[in-house]
mmCIF file of C-alpha atoms in Angstrom:
data_model
loop_
_atom_site.group_PDB
_atom_site.id
_atom_site.type_symbol
_atom_site.label_atom_id
_atom_site.label_comp_id
_atom_site.label_asym_id
_atom_site.label_seq_id
_atom_site.Cartn_x
_atom_site.Cartn_y
_atom_site.Cartn_z
ATOM 1 C CA MET A 2 -92.901 40.311 -32.902
ATOM 2 C CA TYR A 3 -90.071 42.411 -34.283
ATOM 3 C CA ALA A 4 -89.842 42.160 -38.081
ATOM 4 C CA VAL A 5 -86.190 42.187 -39.029
ATOM 5 C CA SER A 6 -86.729 43.446 -42.559
ATOM 6 C CA LYS A 7 -88.450 46.637 -41.374
ATOM 7 C CA ALA A 8 -85.207 47.778 -39.724
ATOM 8 C CA MET A 9 -83.150 47.325 -42.893
ATOM 9 C CA PRO A 10 -83.183 50.467 -45.045
ATOM 10 C CA LEU A 11 -82.948 49.561 -48.712
ATOM 11 C CA ASP A 12 -80.469 52.381 -49.377
ATOM 12 C CA LEU A 13 -77.745 50.822 -47.231
ATOM 13 C CA SER A 14 -74.711 50.061 -49.378
ATOM 14 C CA ALA A 15 -72.892 46.746 -49.263
ATOM 15 C CA GLU A 16 -69.920 48.542 -47.697
ATOM 16 C CA GLN A 17 -72.076 50.021 -44.944
ATOM 17 C CA THR A 18 -73.572 46.625 -44.213
ATOM 18 C CA LYS A 19 -70.124 45.061 -44.217
ATOM 19 C CA GLN A 20 -68.890 47.602 -41.677
ATOM 20 C CA GLN A 21 -71.855 46.845 -39.424
ATOM 21 C CA ILE A 22 -70.920 43.163 -39.460
ATOM 22 C CA LEU A 23 -67.268 43.980 -38.756
ATOM 23 C CA ASP A 24 -68.299 46.097 -35.775
ATOM 24 C CA LEU A 25 -70.414 43.276 -34.357
ATOM 25 C CA MET A 26 -67.682 40.632 -34.785
ATOM 26 C CA GLN A 27 -64.925 42.472 -32.960
ATOM 27 C CA GLY A 28 -63.821 40.786 -29.739
ATOM 28 C CA PHE A 29 -65.950 37.679 -30.195
ATOM 29 C CA THR A 30 -65.502 34.939 -27.603
ATOM 30 C CA VAL A 31 -65.628 31.180 -28.091
ATOM 31 C CA GLU A 32 -66.611 28.044 -26.181
ATOM 32 C CA THR A 33 -64.737 24.835 -25.414
ATOM 33 C CA THR A 34 -65.230 21.790 -23.206
ATOM 34 C CA PRO A 35 -62.722 19.654 -21.307
ATOM 35 C CA GLY A 36 -63.703 16.837 -23.677
ATOM 36 C CA SER A 37 -62.871 18.978 -26.711
ATOM 37 C CA ALA A 38 -59.633 20.069 -25.054
ATOM 38 C CA ALA A 39 -58.504 16.448 -24.914
ATOM 39 C CA LYS A 40 -58.882 16.289 -28.712
ATOM 40 C CA THR A 41 -57.198 19.649 -29.381
ATOM 41 C CA PRO A 42 -53.376 19.347 -29.515
ATOM 42 C CA ASP A 43 -52.831 23.123 -29.282
ATOM 43 C CA TYR A 44 -55.464 25.870 -29.168
ATOM 44 C CA ARG A 45 -52.922 28.202 -30.778
ATOM 45 C CA ASP A 46 -53.467 26.301 -34.030
ATOM 46 C CA TYR A 47 -57.006 27.731 -34.187
ATOM 47 C CA LEU A 48 -57.328 30.776 -31.935
ATOM 48 C CA ARG A 49 -55.501 34.086 -31.773
ATOM 49 C CA PRO A 50 -53.618 35.234 -28.673
ATOM 50 C CA GLY A 51 -55.750 36.825 -25.979
ATOM 51 C CA THR A 52 -59.055 35.312 -27.125
ATOM 52 C CA ARG A 53 -61.501 34.763 -24.288
ATOM 53 C CA VAL A 54 -62.527 31.112 -24.130
ATOM 54 C CA ALA A 55 -65.398 29.814 -22.016
ATOM 55 C CA VAL A 56 -64.810 26.413 -20.386
ATOM 56 C CA THR A 57 -68.016 24.487 -19.783
ATOM 57 C CA PHE A 58 -68.949 22.405 -16.773
ATOM 58 C CA LEU A 59 -71.535 19.763 -17.619
ATOM 59 C CA PRO A 60 -73.630 17.811 -15.086
ATOM 60 C CA GLY A 61 -71.655 14.944 -13.608
ATOM 61 C CA SER A 62 -68.297 16.401 -14.623
ATOM 62 C CA ASP A 63 -65.237 16.744 -12.430
ATOM 63 C CA PHE A 64 -64.374 20.398 -11.799
ATOM 64 C CA ALA A 65 -60.709 19.407 -11.837
ATOM 65 C CA ASP A 66 -61.099 18.975 -15.616
ATOM 66 C CA THR A 67 -62.397 22.528 -15.910
ATOM 67 C CA VAL A 68 -59.407 23.757 -13.901
ATOM 68 C CA ALA A 69 -56.956 21.788 -16.044
ATOM 69 C CA THR A 70 -58.473 23.156 -19.256
ATOM 70 C CA ALA A 71 -58.445 26.724 -17.915
ATOM 71 C CA ARG A 72 -54.807 26.340 -16.897
ATOM 72 C CA ARG A 73 -53.862 25.068 -20.323
ATOM 73 C CA LEU A 74 -55.662 27.929 -22.056
ATOM 74 C CA GLN A 75 -53.855 30.428 -19.837
ATOM 75 C CA GLU A 76 -50.483 28.828 -20.606
ATOM 76 C CA GLU A 77 -51.210 28.885 -24.349
ATOM 77 C CA GLY A 78 -51.942 32.610 -24.268
ATOM 78 C CA PHE A 79 -55.726 32.827 -23.913
ATOM 79 C CA GLN A 80 -58.120 34.205 -21.305
ATOM 80 C CA PRO A 81 -60.165 31.353 -19.804
ATOM 81 C CA MET A 82 -63.746 31.933 -18.687
ATOM 82 C CA PRO A 83 -64.583 28.888 -16.532
ATOM 83 C CA HIS A 84 -68.230 28.033 -15.937
ATOM 84 C CA PHE A 85 -69.627 27.678 -12.430
ATOM 85 C CA ALA A 86 -72.837 25.603 -12.419
ATOM 86 C CA ALA A 87 -74.556 26.429 -9.119
ATOM 87 C CA ARG A 88 -76.664 23.287 -8.772
ATOM 88 C CA SER A 89 -73.626 21.040 -9.256
ATOM 89 C CA ILE A 90 -71.621 22.631 -6.409
ATOM 90 C CA PRO A 91 -71.948 20.503 -3.248
ATOM 91 C CA SER A 92 -71.086 23.151 -0.640
ATOM 92 C CA ARG A 93 -69.820 26.674 0.000
ATOM 93 C CA GLN A 94 -66.451 25.181 0.878
ATOM 94 C CA ALA A 95 -66.366 23.372 -2.470
ATOM 95 C CA LEU A 96 -67.093 26.651 -4.248
ATOM 96 C CA GLU A 97 -64.210 28.330 -2.461
ATOM 97 C CA ASP A 98 -61.978 25.345 -3.225
ATOM 98 C CA TYR A 99 -62.867 25.657 -6.928
ATOM 99 C CA LEU A 100 -62.034 29.355 -6.929
ATOM 100 C CA LYS A 101 -58.744 28.766 -5.127
ATOM 101 C CA ALA A 102 -57.786 25.971 -7.516
ATOM 102 C CA LEU A 103 -58.361 28.295 -10.472
ATOM 103 C CA ALA A 104 -56.579 31.220 -8.818
ATOM 104 C CA ASP A 105 -53.539 29.012 -8.230
ATOM 105 C CA VAL A 106 -53.095 28.272 -11.947
ATOM 106 C CA THR A 107 -54.774 31.184 -13.798
ATOM 107 C CA GLU A 108 -55.321 34.906 -13.389
ATOM 108 C CA LEU A 109 -59.009 34.157 -12.646
ATOM 109 C CA ARG A 110 -60.243 37.320 -14.353
ATOM 110 C CA HIS A 111 -63.378 36.055 -16.100
ATOM 111 C CA VAL A 112 -66.109 33.570 -15.151
ATOM 112 C CA VAL A 113 -69.568 32.519 -16.331
ATOM 113 C CA ILE A 114 -72.113 31.680 -13.630
ATOM 114 C CA LEU A 115 -75.124 29.505 -14.447
ATOM 115 C CA ALA A 116 -77.773 27.613 -12.535
ATOM 116 C CA GLY A 117 -76.868 24.406 -14.350
ATOM 117 C CA ALA A 118 -79.095 21.761 -15.898
ATOM 118 C CA VAL A 119 -79.569 19.644 -12.765
ATOM 119 C CA ASP A 120 -83.051 18.913 -11.419
ATOM 120 C CA GLN A 121 -81.976 18.503 -7.792
ATOM 121 C CA PRO A 122 -79.112 20.693 -6.480
ATOM 122 C CA LEU A 123 -76.181 18.731 -5.079
ATOM 123 C CA GLY A 124 -75.737 21.282 -2.320
ATOM 124 C CA PRO A 125 -77.142 24.558 -0.944
ATOM 125 C CA PHE A 126 -77.113 26.484 -4.246
ATOM 126 C CA ASP A 127 -80.237 26.329 -6.395
ATOM 127 C CA SER A 128 -79.455 29.278 -8.678
ATOM 128 C CA SER A 129 -76.667 31.454 -9.992
ATOM 129 C CA MET A 130 -77.885 34.154 -7.628
ATOM 130 C CA ALA A 131 -77.239 31.910 -4.648
ATOM 131 C CA ILE A 132 -73.533 31.549 -5.391
ATOM 132 C CA LEU A 133 -73.185 35.230 -6.271
ATOM 133 C CA GLU A 134 -74.592 36.117 -2.865
ATOM 134 C CA THR A 135 -71.671 34.368 -1.165
ATOM 135 C CA GLY A 136 -69.479 37.322 -2.176
ATOM 136 C CA LEU A 137 -66.648 34.946 -3.038
ATOM 137 C CA PHE A 138 -66.270 36.122 -6.640
ATOM 138 C CA ASP A 139 -65.653 39.692 -5.498
ATOM 139 C CA ALA A 140 -63.346 38.385 -2.783
ATOM 140 C CA TYR A 141 -61.218 36.668 -5.456
ATOM 141 C CA GLY A 142 -61.122 39.810 -7.588
ATOM 142 C CA VAL A 143 -63.007 38.419 -10.587
ATOM 143 C CA GLU A 144 -63.265 41.172 -13.210
ATOM 144 C CA THR A 145 -66.101 40.054 -15.494
ATOM 145 C CA ILE A 146 -69.046 37.771 -14.783
ATOM 146 C CA GLY A 147 -71.408 36.347 -17.366
ATOM 147 C CA VAL A 148 -74.900 35.370 -16.219
ATOM 148 C CA ALA A 149 -77.489 33.467 -18.216
ATOM 149 C CA GLY A 150 -80.025 34.992 -20.572
ATOM 150 C CA HIS A 151 -82.764 33.143 -22.459
ATOM 151 C CA PRO A 152 -83.896 34.743 -25.746
ATOM 152 C CA GLU A 153 -86.205 31.815 -26.450
ATOM 153 C CA GLY A 154 -87.280 31.142 -22.882
ATOM 154 C CA SER A 155 -86.131 28.387 -20.574
ATOM 155 C CA PRO A 156 -87.603 24.878 -20.314
ATOM 156 C CA ASP A 157 -86.846 24.962 -16.577
ATOM 157 C CA ILE A 158 -87.854 28.501 -15.518
ATOM 158 C CA ALA A 159 -91.201 30.280 -15.988
ATOM 159 C CA PRO A 160 -91.178 33.779 -17.574
ATOM 160 C CA PRO A 161 -92.110 35.620 -14.326
ATOM 161 C CA ALA A 162 -89.174 33.969 -12.533
ATOM 162 C CA LEU A 163 -86.859 34.909 -15.413
ATOM 163 C CA ASN A 164 -87.963 38.537 -15.085
ATOM 164 C CA GLU A 165 -87.370 38.487 -11.340
ATOM 165 C CA ALA A 166 -83.912 37.000 -11.846
ATOM 166 C CA LEU A 167 -83.115 39.673 -14.431
ATOM 167 C CA ALA A 168 -84.018 42.459 -12.001
ATOM 168 C CA TRP A 169 -81.945 40.822 -9.259
ATOM 169 C CA LYS A 170 -78.897 40.435 -11.514
ATOM 170 C CA ASN A 171 -79.068 44.078 -12.583
ATOM 171 C CA ALA A 172 -79.276 45.184 -8.951
ATOM 172 C CA PHE A 173 -76.461 42.888 -7.857
ATOM 173 C CA ALA A 174 -74.240 44.039 -10.719
ATOM 174 C CA ALA A 175 -74.634 47.626 -9.537
ATOM 175 C CA ARG A 176 -73.089 46.782 -6.167
ATOM 176 C CA SER A 177 -70.452 44.305 -7.327
ATOM 177 C CA ASP A 178 -66.869 45.191 -8.210
ATOM 178 C CA ALA A 179 -67.103 43.002 -11.318
ATOM 179 C CA ASP A 180 -68.485 43.971 -14.710
ATOM 180 C CA PHE A 181 -71.547 41.868 -15.506
ATOM 181 C CA TYR A 182 -73.003 40.836 -18.838
ATOM 182 C CA ILE A 183 -75.713 38.465 -20.021
ATOM 183 C CA ALA A 184 -74.539 35.368 -21.913
ATOM 184 C CA THR A 185 -77.113 33.537 -24.022
ATOM 185 C CA GLN A 186 -77.527 30.043 -25.395
ATOM 186 C CA PHE A 187 -76.983 29.666 -29.140
ATOM 187 C CA CYS A 188 -79.805 30.838 -31.407
ATOM 188 C CA PHE A 189 -80.381 30.468 -35.130
ATOM 189 C CA GLU A 190 -82.490 33.434 -36.227
ATOM 190 C CA ALA A 191 -82.540 37.103 -35.307
ATOM 191 C CA ALA A 192 -86.224 37.913 -34.803
ATOM 192 C CA PRO A 193 -86.650 36.113 -31.432
ATOM 193 C CA ILE A 194 -83.372 37.638 -30.181
ATOM 194 C CA ILE A 195 -84.395 41.161 -31.147
ATOM 195 C CA ALA A 196 -87.869 40.803 -29.646
ATOM 196 C CA TRP A 197 -86.318 39.462 -26.423
ATOM 197 C CA ASP A 198 -83.771 42.276 -26.225
ATOM 198 C CA LYS A 199 -86.523 44.869 -26.602
ATOM 199 C CA ALA A 200 -88.610 43.150 -23.937
ATOM 200 C CA MET A 201 -85.591 42.973 -21.621
ATOM 201 C CA ARG A 202 -84.954 46.685 -22.036
ATOM 202 C CA ALA A 203 -88.603 47.364 -21.228
ATOM 203 C CA GLU A 204 -88.172 45.277 -18.054
ATOM 204 C CA GLY A 205 -85.227 47.456 -17.041
ATOM 205 C CA ASN A 206 -82.206 45.457 -18.192
ATOM 206 C CA ARG A 207 -79.049 47.516 -18.492
ATOM 207 C CA LEU A 208 -76.505 44.689 -18.681
ATOM 208 C CA PRO A 209 -74.747 44.246 -22.043
ATOM 209 C CA ILE A 210 -75.692 41.082 -23.910
ATOM 210 C CA HIS A 211 -73.363 38.538 -25.515
ATOM 211 C CA ILE A 212 -75.401 36.573 -28.042
ATOM 212 C CA GLY A 213 -74.604 32.898 -28.591
ATOM 213 C CA VAL A 214 -74.097 32.046 -32.261
ATOM 214 C CA PRO A 215 -73.523 28.559 -33.722
ATOM 215 C CA GLY A 216 -70.340 28.147 -35.742
ATOM 216 C CA LEU A 217 -70.081 26.136 -38.943
ATOM 217 C CA ALA A 218 -71.995 22.861 -38.647
ATOM 218 C CA THR A 219 -74.290 20.631 -40.656
ATOM 219 C CA LEU A 220 -78.023 21.144 -40.299
ATOM 220 C CA LYS A 221 -78.252 17.686 -38.705
ATOM 221 C CA THR A 222 -75.683 18.651 -36.048
ATOM 222 C CA LEU A 223 -77.477 21.933 -35.317
ATOM 223 C CA ILE A 224 -80.813 20.154 -34.890
ATOM 224 C CA ASN A 225 -79.306 17.590 -32.511
ATOM 225 C CA HIS A 226 -77.744 20.307 -30.338
ATOM 226 C CA ALA A 227 -80.953 22.341 -30.372
ATOM 227 C CA LYS A 228 -82.948 19.306 -29.176
ATOM 228 C CA ALA A 229 -80.458 18.623 -26.399
ATOM 229 C CA CYS A 230 -80.536 22.225 -25.170
ATOM 230 C CA GLY A 231 -84.273 22.844 -25.443
ATOM 231 C CA VAL A 232 -83.974 25.725 -27.903
ATOM 232 C CA GLY A 233 -87.502 26.861 -28.845
ATOM 233 C CA PRO A 234 -88.473 29.046 -31.844
ATOM 234 C CA SER A 235 -85.112 28.459 -33.497
ATOM 235 C CA MET A 236 -85.801 24.728 -33.405
ATOM 236 C CA ARG A 237 -88.845 25.307 -35.593
ATOM 237 C CA PHE A 238 -86.688 27.433 -37.870
ATOM 238 C CA LEU A 239 -84.255 24.532 -38.281
ATOM 239 C CA THR A 240 -86.869 21.844 -38.779
ATOM 240 C CA ARG A 241 -88.491 23.847 -41.564
ATOM 241 C CA GLN A 242 -85.171 23.706 -43.407
ATOM 242 C CA ALA A 243 -84.816 19.999 -42.633
ATOM 243 C CA ARG A 244 -87.860 19.184 -44.749
ATOM 244 C CA ASN A 245 -85.363 19.107 -47.570
ATOM 245 C CA VAL A 246 -83.487 15.961 -46.533
ATOM 246 C CA ALA A 247 -80.672 16.735 -48.962
ATOM 247 C CA LYS A 248 -79.784 19.759 -46.830
ATOM 248 C CA LEU A 249 -79.225 17.780 -43.626
ATOM 249 C CA MET A 250 -75.523 17.225 -44.284
ATOM 250 C CA THR A 251 -74.901 20.643 -45.826
ATOM 251 C CA VAL A 252 -72.616 22.846 -43.713
ATOM 252 C CA ASN A 253 -74.475 25.923 -42.520
ATOM 253 C CA ALA A 254 -72.930 29.300 -41.740
ATOM 254 C CA PRO A 255 -74.703 31.850 -39.483
ATOM 255 C CA ASP A 256 -74.217 34.669 -42.003
ATOM 256 C CA LYS A 257 -77.847 35.790 -42.206
ATOM 257 C CA LEU A 258 -78.154 35.767 -38.424
ATOM 258 C CA LEU A 259 -75.033 37.923 -38.074
ATOM 259 C CA LEU A 260 -76.151 40.315 -40.804
ATOM 260 C CA ASP A 261 -79.581 40.795 -39.198
ATOM 261 C CA LEU A 262 -78.087 41.311 -35.725
ATOM 262 C CA ALA A 263 -75.433 43.691 -37.062
ATOM 263 C CA ARG A 264 -78.070 45.859 -38.753
ATOM 264 C CA TYR A 265 -80.197 45.885 -35.619
ATOM 265 C CA LYS A 266 -77.238 46.884 -33.460
ATOM 266 C CA ALA A 267 -76.218 49.646 -35.880
ATOM 267 C CA LEU A 268 -79.683 51.091 -36.393
ATOM 268 C CA ASP A 269 -81.304 50.849 -32.954
ATOM 269 C CA PRO A 270 -79.609 53.078 -30.345
ATOM 270 C CA ASP A 271 -81.263 51.085 -27.552
ATOM 271 C CA CYS A 272 -79.905 47.727 -28.743
ATOM 272 C CA GLY A 273 -78.400 45.822 -25.813
ATOM 273 C CA ILE A 274 -76.219 43.448 -27.873
ATOM 274 C CA ALA A 275 -72.530 44.084 -27.206
ATOM 275 C CA ARG A 276 -70.675 41.012 -28.452
ATOM 276 C CA LEU A 277 -70.990 37.565 -30.025
ATOM 277 C CA HIS A 278 -70.078 34.253 -28.412
ATOM 278 C CA ILE A 279 -69.294 31.442 -30.858
ATOM 279 C CA TYR A 280 -70.394 27.893 -30.074
ATOM 280 C CA PRO A 281 -68.255 25.632 -32.326
ATOM 281 C CA LEU A 282 -70.938 22.955 -32.613
ATOM 282 C CA GLY A 283 -69.369 21.513 -35.759
ATOM 283 C CA GLY A 284 -65.782 21.699 -34.502
ATOM 284 C CA LEU A 285 -63.446 24.461 -33.349
ATOM 285 C CA LYS A 286 -61.112 24.482 -36.343
ATOM 286 C CA ARG A 287 -63.664 25.444 -38.991
ATOM 287 C CA SER A 288 -65.748 27.680 -36.756
ATOM 288 C CA ALA A 289 -62.716 29.665 -35.617
ATOM 289 C CA ALA A 290 -61.357 29.998 -39.166
ATOM 290 C CA TRP A 291 -64.734 31.235 -40.432
ATOM 291 C CA SER A 292 -65.156 33.663 -37.523
ATOM 292 C CA TYR A 293 -61.705 35.196 -38.013
ATOM 293 C CA ALA A 294 -62.347 35.537 -41.748
ATOM 294 C CA VAL A 295 -65.473 37.545 -40.955
ATOM 295 C CA ALA A 296 -63.715 39.622 -38.279
ATOM 296 C CA ASP A 297 -60.949 40.394 -40.812
ATOM 297 C CA GLY A 298 -63.446 41.492 -43.460
ATOM 298 C CA ASP A 299 -62.808 38.602 -45.864
ATOM 299 C CA PHE A 300 -66.418 38.312 -46.984
ATOM 300 C CA GLU A 301 -68.832 39.730 -49.528
ATOM 301 C CA ILE A 302 -72.473 40.689 -49.050
ATOM 302 C CA LYS A 303 -74.780 38.518 -51.149
ATOM 303 C CA ALA A 304 -76.526 40.199 -54.073
ATOM 304 C CA LYS A 305 -79.941 39.972 -52.397
ATOM 305 C CA GLY A 306 -78.583 41.448 -49.162
ATOM 306 C CA ASP A 307 -79.824 38.474 -47.126
ATOM 307 C CA GLY A 308 -76.436 37.218 -45.932
ATOM 308 C CA PHE A 309 -72.798 37.128 -46.899
ATOM 309 C CA LYS A 310 -70.185 34.696 -48.161
ATOM 310 C CA VAL A 311 -66.681 34.305 -46.750
ATOM 311 C CA THR A 312 -64.051 34.690 -49.473
ATOM 312 C CA ARG A 313 -61.248 32.960 -47.538
ATOM 313 C CA GLU A 314 -60.824 29.230 -47.993
ATOM 314 C CA ILE A 315 -62.003 27.325 -44.914
ATOM 315 C CA ASP A 316 -60.593 23.795 -44.485
#
C-alpha cells in the first residue's frame, strides 16, 4: 500500500504546497442530475461560464430528462457531459436516437460512458465497451469520452475483468478520434487512489484520470452516499470518523484528500491524475463556492500541513 506521508518532503514550504493544490484544481468539472436541475433556478448562480458539467442517467430514468438538462446547461453557457448507461439502452436505434436528440440541442462535444448499475441489460449492450464498438460516438464527432475507473474496486466486476476492460479501453482510445479519460467514483482518502493509479500504470494504462471528489457535505450525508454506491476502503475511513456521533452533522471539506493528491501529482512524474471531478453530495451551491475558492487560491495551509482552510466565506 502506498504511504502518502512518505511522498511528502518536510522541506516543502506552504507556498509550494499551495501551488500544487492550485495546479490540481484547475479545470475541475462538476456533476448534476436532472432531479437537481429541477431545483436549480439558474446554474449561472453557482458555476462559471464554460464549466464542464456531467449529467447523470440513473436506472429507470427517462433519457429525455438528460437531454433537457444538457440543453439547459448549453443555453446557460456551460459544456454538458451527458452520461450514457449502456445497460439501460434498449437498442442500437435507441442509442442513435439519444445521440441525435442531444446533437439537435447541444454541441455534443463531451460524454461519459458507463455500464450502468442495472443487473439485467434492457437491450443488447452489457458494457460501456459494447456501445463504444458501435462507432456511433465517432460518427457524431464526440470530442472527449470519459470511461469508468474504480480506485476501490467494483461490487459488480471482478478485478481480472476490470483489468481486461482497462486494456480494451486503452486500445480502443488509440484508434478513436475522441480523446479518452478515466472518470472515477467519489473517494474520501488518497492512499487507495494512489495505490490504484500505480497499479493501473503497471497494467499499461495511459489514459489520463479524473478523480471523483466529494464536495462539502455532512459526514452523515457522505456515509449514506458511500453505502448507496458501494464505495469500499473509503467507507471504512468514514465510519471510523463516525464513531464520534457529534461529528455526524459537521460539514466536511475534502481538503486533506486534495492536498495529498496534489503532492502526489507534483512529486511523482508517472502520476496519471489529470483533473478533479466534484460530486456536490451536499448541494451544488456550497460545493461550487468552496471549489472556486480553492481554485482561486483563497485558502491557507494548516499549521500541521495535513490540510488547508478556505479563507473565503461560504454560505
